[in-house]
């Protein structure tokens, strides 16, 4: 492309790709009463809660004390302050630096786990030093010394499980699965299960990417290479599934792709769960290590059975590196489809880019942003289609969070309202008042869920709960394969609800639907459910 044509192309893109993000709601401002606060990092829980970590430092360098200050920002905009003193630990949580060292850059990073828990990492520069799991009451539960390639993945229901994976050495993948017991109790404990896996003693693992499964559990994509005399003979991509309710040792592994091109394969962005029952997608490139512009880009689509349904070796044919270099970009899948990303090697551009499902550029947000090691994904509130950034001056006592719409879906769309890509509507509607007739006329009524595709009933549960002050009480739970559920016209589920479940008038109730309550009839992929706090209704007299 000539210089003139390239300049013209950039001008056209600048005119077409207007910023598509706008302020979504009023900023949240919080005033602290602690001097010399230093912003360390942040992350976002799956339900939209935000966690921010501060320390106190002199001149933003030397620590004043040994305290970590966590701030949990709830969806209702209240803030929970938490204080942790790592001097009380029986081990060194931060690295020691030489007295005369000019390169002692100690950092802290929070990583959101499930509700009530956070992993905090101490780093020396870019290298992890220690990791701890603490609860929101300030109690430390676990400590680790993980490798710098480790990843933390939480289950989609954000209730009990999370997974830590790491490539421990050239031939071994390490997995730790954690299950919180009595999560709603102050005496909750964390059960830890540890396993290691190898593909073959002659195969070298060099990259992995872990993600959550719709039906529960996790999976890890593993990139490996086989060499002979330092020449690449075979490059492979495997996937290992860690299903819930199965021991880690019983996990199953499948081959997704293999290549004898003599090039390294590298994943681009994370693996996208489409959440519409069509399966999972990820992109990767191959490169011989000499010229990044000569990359070929591929797309793989597969199901939770491990079956590969698509390999596209012509992905990104129309991309232009003047906008973004996919090889050096962080690209994050979005819940309602598409991706968001930025070029890690072009931070001076301060551009965040919105992509469609095929990673074609849809729009650009030009604004200044500072990202810690958690990257862009830590600032995305997926189901609300929001992105947020913190504005903080370490010389002041206040910080502010600004929220922006991703505009990935119309807020009037039923998929946004139910935070589910497959639901068209329900009876009762959200926040509807339903009349409860006399028990002598009938002893039950049908609740209805209408889906936008043919489905099959599965073994997840639908649970009706009652709001009582600040807590909830479970009133009735029905499995998808129960005789109380009936499939109508392939796309609707009728659920028989007992009037005794709704025995009080003028009371607020809610309905939670587990993932895998239904499956698609096309490929029997589990479908996403409805989280707590979304499908609510009230009862009134007939």
Short mmCIF file of N, CA and C in Angstrom, two decimals, residues 63 68 75 185 203 248 267 270 274 338 378 428 450 457 494 497 517 533:
data_model
loop_
_atom_site.label_atom_id
_atom_site.label_comp_id
_atom_site.label_asym_id
_atom_site.label_seq_id
_atom_site.Cartn_x
_atom_site.Cartn_y
_atom_site.Cartn_z
N UNK A 63 6.49 2.29 51.09
CA UNK A 63 5.30 1.97 51.86
C UNK A 63 5.34 2.64 53.23
N UNK A 68 -3.09 -3.41 53.31
CA UNK A 68 -3.74 -3.37 52.00
C UNK A 68 -5.18 -2.90 52.22
N UNK A 75 -23.17 -3.24 43.01
CA UNK A 75 -23.96 -2.75 41.88
C UNK A 75 -24.85 -1.60 42.29
N UNK A 185 -22.20 -18.77 55.01
CA UNK A 185 -21.97 -18.88 56.45
C UNK A 185 -20.65 -18.22 56.80
N UNK A 203 6.39 -33.86 24.25
CA UNK A 203 5.67 -32.69 23.75
C UNK A 203 5.82 -31.54 24.74
N UNK A 248 -10.95 -33.97 39.27
CA UNK A 248 -10.05 -33.45 38.25
C UNK A 248 -9.35 -34.57 37.50
N UNK A 267 -2.63 -18.12 20.47
CA UNK A 267 -4.03 -17.75 20.62
C UNK A 267 -4.16 -16.24 20.58
N UNK A 270 -9.24 -14.41 24.24
CA UNK A 270 -9.65 -15.59 24.97
C UNK A 270 -10.62 -16.42 24.16
N UNK A 274 -20.27 -18.56 23.27
CA UNK A 274 -21.30 -17.79 22.56
C UNK A 274 -22.57 -17.62 23.40
N UNK A 338 -19.32 -10.40 19.90
CA UNK A 338 -18.26 -9.49 19.54
C UNK A 338 -17.13 -9.50 20.56
N UNK A 378 -10.42 -6.70 33.09
CA UNK A 378 -10.75 -6.38 34.47
C UNK A 378 -11.71 -5.21 34.57
N UNK A 428 -44.63 -15.16 34.83
CA UNK A 428 -44.94 -13.73 34.78
C UNK A 428 -43.77 -12.93 34.19
N UNK A 450 -40.33 -18.63 27.30
CA UNK A 450 -40.29 -18.74 25.84
C UNK A 450 -38.86 -18.52 25.34
N UNK A 457 -35.39 -30.34 27.30
CA UNK A 457 -35.30 -30.20 28.75
C UNK A 457 -34.06 -30.92 29.25
N UNK A 494 -43.30 -25.00 30.15
CA UNK A 494 -44.33 -24.73 31.15
C UNK A 494 -43.90 -25.41 32.44
N UNK A 497 -46.21 -24.59 39.16
CA UNK A 497 -45.83 -23.99 40.44
C UNK A 497 -47.00 -24.14 41.41
N UNK A 517 -30.54 -25.87 32.41
CA UNK A 517 -31.95 -26.20 32.64
C UNK A 517 -32.56 -26.73 31.35
N UNK A 533 -31.98 -12.23 41.20
CA UNK A 533 -32.20 -10.80 41.24
C UNK A 533 -32.70 -10.19 39.94
#
